[in-house]
mmCIF file of C-alpha atoms in Angstrom:
data_model
loop_
_atom_site.group_PDB
_atom_site.id
_atom_site.type_symbol
_atom_site.label_atom_id
_atom_site.label_comp_id
_atom_site.label_asym_id
_atom_site.label_seq_id
_atom_site.Cartn_x
_atom_site.Cartn_y
_atom_site.Cartn_z
ATOM 1 C CA MET D 766 39.756 -119.866 -55.628
ATOM 2 C CA GLN D 767 41.801 -122.561 -57.353
ATOM 3 C CA PRO D 768 40.252 -125.632 -55.697
ATOM 4 C CA GLN D 769 36.710 -124.417 -56.321
ATOM 5 C CA ALA D 770 37.349 -123.389 -59.933
ATOM 6 C CA SER D 771 39.092 -126.697 -60.664
ATOM 7 C CA PHE D 772 36.261 -128.677 -59.083
ATOM 8 C CA TYR D 773 33.590 -126.783 -61.012
ATOM 9 C CA HIS D 774 35.589 -127.111 -64.224
ATOM 10 C CA GLY D 775 35.804 -130.890 -63.771
ATOM 11 C CA ALA D 776 32.114 -131.070 -62.921
ATOM 12 C CA LYS D 777 31.308 -128.874 -65.946
ATOM 13 C CA GLN D 778 29.511 -126.383 -63.701
ATOM 14 C CA HIS D 779 30.811 -123.338 -65.517
ATOM 15 C CA SER D 780 28.385 -120.835 -64.048
ATOM 16 C CA TYR D 781 29.942 -121.473 -60.643
ATOM 17 C CA ILE D 782 33.423 -120.805 -62.044
ATOM 18 C CA THR D 783 32.235 -117.378 -63.154
ATOM 19 C CA LYS D 784 30.801 -116.685 -59.688
ATOM 20 C CA VAL D 785 34.016 -117.783 -57.949
ATOM 21 C CA VAL D 786 36.185 -115.651 -60.245
ATOM 22 C CA LYS D 787 33.938 -112.615 -59.786
ATOM 23 C CA ILE D 788 34.041 -112.954 -55.996
ATOM 24 C CA ALA D 789 37.819 -113.443 -55.964
ATOM 25 C CA ALA D 790 38.414 -110.530 -58.353
ATOM 26 C CA THR D 791 36.167 -108.269 -56.275
ATOM 27 C CA VAL D 792 37.982 -109.159 -53.051
ATOM 28 C CA ILE D 793 41.380 -108.626 -54.690
ATOM 29 C CA ILE D 794 40.512 -105.310 -56.342
ATOM 30 C CA VAL D 795 38.729 -103.903 -53.262
ATOM 31 C CA SER D 796 41.511 -104.940 -50.880
ATOM 32 C CA GLY D 797 44.185 -103.612 -53.258
ATOM 33 C CA LEU D 798 42.393 -100.293 -53.641
ATOM 34 C CA SER D 799 41.851 -100.132 -49.866
ATOM 35 C CA TRP D 800 45.555 -100.649 -49.160
ATOM 36 C CA THR D 801 46.473 -98.099 -51.808
ATOM 37 C CA LEU D 802 44.071 -95.625 -50.215
ATOM 38 C CA LEU D 803 45.417 -96.311 -46.707
ATOM 39 C CA LEU D 804 49.025 -95.953 -47.860
ATOM 40 C CA ASN D 805 48.236 -92.641 -49.530
ATOM 41 C CA LEU D 806 46.122 -91.278 -46.666
ATOM 42 C CA PHE D 807 48.535 -92.261 -43.894
ATOM 43 C CA PRO D 808 51.949 -92.513 -45.547
ATOM 44 C CA HIS D 809 53.868 -91.195 -42.545
ATOM 45 C CA PHE D 810 52.494 -93.944 -40.323
ATOM 46 C CA PHE D 811 53.533 -96.711 -42.715
ATOM 47 C CA ILE D 812 56.878 -95.112 -43.522
ATOM 48 C CA GLY D 813 57.522 -94.715 -39.798
ATOM 49 C CA LEU D 814 57.266 -98.475 -39.384
ATOM 50 C CA PHE D 815 60.415 -98.883 -41.480
ATOM 51 C CA SER D 816 62.396 -95.712 -40.894
ATOM 52 C CA GLN D 817 63.820 -93.855 -37.934
ATOM 53 C CA GLY D 818 62.084 -90.625 -38.888
ATOM 54 C CA GLU D 819 64.820 -89.219 -41.147
ATOM 55 C CA PRO D 820 63.113 -86.534 -43.272
ATOM 56 C CA GLU D 821 65.085 -87.336 -46.442
ATOM 57 C CA ILE D 822 64.208 -91.033 -46.314
ATOM 58 C CA SER D 823 60.585 -90.204 -45.523
ATOM 59 C CA ALA D 824 60.351 -87.860 -48.529
ATOM 60 C CA LYS D 825 61.810 -90.483 -50.886
ATOM 61 C CA ALA D 826 59.545 -93.166 -49.445
ATOM 62 C CA MET D 827 56.530 -90.876 -49.920
ATOM 63 C CA THR D 828 57.439 -90.471 -53.588
ATOM 64 C CA GLY D 829 57.884 -94.225 -53.851
ATOM 65 C CA ILE D 830 54.471 -94.924 -52.356
ATOM 66 C CA GLN D 831 52.772 -92.475 -54.692
ATOM 67 C CA LEU D 832 54.514 -93.664 -57.854
ATOM 68 C CA HIS D 833 55.121 -97.343 -57.261
ATOM 69 C CA LEU D 834 51.919 -98.510 -55.569
ATOM 70 C CA PHE D 835 49.154 -96.814 -57.544
ATOM 71 C CA ALA D 836 48.456 -100.019 -59.514
ATOM 72 C CA MET D 837 48.936 -102.400 -56.584
ATOM 73 C CA CYS D 838 45.466 -103.922 -56.950
ATOM 74 C CA LEU D 839 46.411 -105.169 -60.412
ATOM 75 C CA ASP D 840 49.127 -107.420 -58.958
ATOM 76 C CA GLY D 841 46.471 -109.526 -57.296
ATOM 77 C CA PHE D 842 44.344 -109.687 -60.426
ATOM 78 C CA ILE D 843 47.302 -110.860 -62.505
ATOM 79 C CA ALA D 844 48.017 -113.609 -59.961
ATOM 80 C CA LEU D 845 44.302 -114.498 -59.956
ATOM 81 C CA ALA D 846 44.337 -114.755 -63.759
ATOM 82 C CA SER D 847 47.283 -117.140 -63.670
ATOM 83 C CA VAL D 848 45.574 -119.340 -61.062
ATOM 84 C CA PHE D 849 42.305 -119.181 -63.026
ATOM 85 C CA PHE D 850 43.951 -120.462 -66.198
ATOM 86 C CA MET D 851 45.678 -123.202 -64.242
ATOM 87 C CA SER D 852 42.339 -124.162 -62.651
ATOM 88 C CA ILE D 853 40.592 -124.619 -65.986
ATOM 89 C CA ASN D 854 43.418 -126.685 -67.467
ATOM 90 C CA GLN D 855 45.046 -123.979 -69.579
ATOM 91 C CA PRO D 856 48.646 -124.197 -68.363
ATOM 92 C CA THR D 857 50.117 -122.260 -71.297
ATOM 93 C CA LYS D 858 48.045 -119.183 -70.504
ATOM 94 C CA ALA D 859 48.835 -119.601 -66.797
ATOM 95 C CA ILE D 860 52.590 -119.755 -67.406
ATOM 96 C CA MET D 861 52.521 -116.925 -69.943
ATOM 97 C CA THR D 862 50.645 -114.732 -67.466
ATOM 98 C CA SER D 863 53.126 -115.473 -64.679
ATOM 99 C CA MET D 864 56.182 -115.091 -66.880
ATOM 100 C CA GLY D 865 54.702 -112.068 -68.604
ATOM 101 C CA ASN D 866 54.409 -110.376 -65.230
ATOM 102 C CA MET D 867 58.186 -110.568 -64.888
ATOM 103 C CA LEU D 868 59.265 -110.254 -68.522
ATOM 104 C CA ILE D 869 57.134 -107.237 -69.346
ATOM 105 C CA GLN D 870 58.886 -105.269 -66.601
ATOM 106 C CA ILE D 871 62.334 -105.634 -68.182
ATOM 107 C CA PRO D 872 61.869 -103.066 -70.984
ATOM 108 C CA PHE D 873 60.268 -100.634 -68.561
ATOM 109 C CA LEU D 874 63.132 -101.107 -66.087
ATOM 110 C CA TYR D 875 65.606 -100.492 -68.880
ATOM 111 C CA PHE D 876 64.062 -97.469 -70.612
ATOM 112 C CA LEU D 877 62.132 -95.557 -67.941
ATOM 113 C CA PRO D 878 65.129 -94.855 -65.660
ATOM 114 C CA LYS D 879 67.057 -93.531 -68.664
ATOM 115 C CA MET D 880 64.223 -91.152 -69.452
ATOM 116 C CA MET D 881 63.003 -90.298 -65.946
ATOM 117 C CA GLY D 882 65.764 -91.193 -63.497
ATOM 118 C CA VAL D 883 64.765 -92.751 -60.182
ATOM 119 C CA GLU D 884 61.087 -92.005 -60.834
ATOM 120 C CA GLY D 885 61.359 -94.328 -63.847
ATOM 121 C CA VAL D 886 62.427 -97.154 -61.554
ATOM 122 C CA TRP D 887 59.442 -96.489 -59.295
ATOM 123 C CA LEU D 888 57.066 -96.449 -62.276
ATOM 124 C CA ALA D 889 58.341 -99.557 -64.085
ATOM 125 C CA MET D 890 56.260 -102.066 -62.145
ATOM 126 C CA PRO D 891 52.898 -100.236 -62.079
ATOM 127 C CA ILE D 892 53.106 -99.371 -65.777
ATOM 128 C CA SER D 893 54.005 -102.951 -66.671
ATOM 129 C CA ASN D 894 51.090 -104.121 -64.500
ATOM 130 C CA LEU D 895 48.732 -101.816 -66.387
ATOM 131 C CA VAL D 896 49.969 -103.131 -69.732
ATOM 132 C CA LEU D 897 49.727 -106.767 -68.647
ATOM 133 C CA PHE D 898 46.283 -106.159 -67.129
ATOM 134 C CA MET D 899 45.073 -104.792 -70.485
ATOM 135 C CA ILE D 900 46.223 -108.049 -72.092
ATOM 136 C CA VAL D 901 45.160 -110.546 -69.416
ATOM 137 C CA ALA D 902 41.769 -109.121 -68.339
ATOM 138 C CA PRO D 903 40.204 -109.594 -71.797
ATOM 139 C CA LEU D 904 41.576 -113.156 -71.923
ATOM 140 C CA VAL D 905 39.933 -113.980 -68.587
ATOM 141 C CA TRP D 906 36.720 -112.242 -69.619
ATOM 142 C CA ARG D 907 36.635 -114.084 -72.963
ATOM 143 C CA GLU D 908 37.209 -117.420 -71.233
ATOM 144 C CA LEU D 909 34.408 -116.769 -68.748
ATOM 145 C CA LYS D 910 32.043 -115.816 -71.569
ATOM 146 C CA LYS D 911 33.078 -118.828 -73.665
ATOM 147 C CA SER D 912 32.161 -121.280 -70.936
ATOM 148 C CA PRO D 913 28.585 -122.543 -70.937
ATOM 149 C CA THR D 914 26.440 -120.743 -68.404
ATOM 150 C CA THR D 915 24.114 -123.626 -67.701
ATOM 151 C CA VAL D 916 24.679 -125.669 -64.599
ATOM 152 C CA VAL D 917 25.298 -129.328 -65.311
ATOM 153 C CA THR D 918 24.849 -131.541 -62.294
ATOM 154 C CA ALA D 919 27.360 -134.317 -61.982
ATOM 155 C CA GLU D 920 25.888 -137.777 -61.686
ATOM 156 C CA VAL D 921 27.232 -139.913 -58.919
ATOM 157 C CA LYS D 922 27.429 -143.570 -59.909
ATOM 158 C CA PRO D 923 28.047 -146.257 -57.339
ATOM 159 C CA LEU D 924 31.484 -147.858 -57.495
ATOM 160 C CA ILE D 925 30.025 -151.313 -56.816
ATOM 161 C CA ALA D 926 26.913 -152.446 -58.665
#
């Protein structure tokens, strides 16, 4: 997505940026939801790839899958948002999105385990992803709406007259 969005930004073809972002976001959300669905429908298969079939480990892994991965599709969107801002020459928003993804988890990792035990550790990342998504998605949406929707064709001028 980044090369196309950067190219269209430079060429001032903002309607194409919106199309590229919509396609990328759709692919990310659909694939994230698909993996979440597969992991929840067939957890024993996926857990079996990494364990020797011990029932206690399988039970804990099942809890981990259910708690930790329910917001997995948002990880991709947050990465997409960071790349989008970088592509349209907004490095501050790109860095804040990337850093926010890590920094916002710290309070959740500190407080949730104290309140909920191990389940709090499992929930720290998806809850922080939900919070960051609620901040970043409107920023992306606002930026896409702010950009002109008319297509401006770039003129190609010869280098030698």
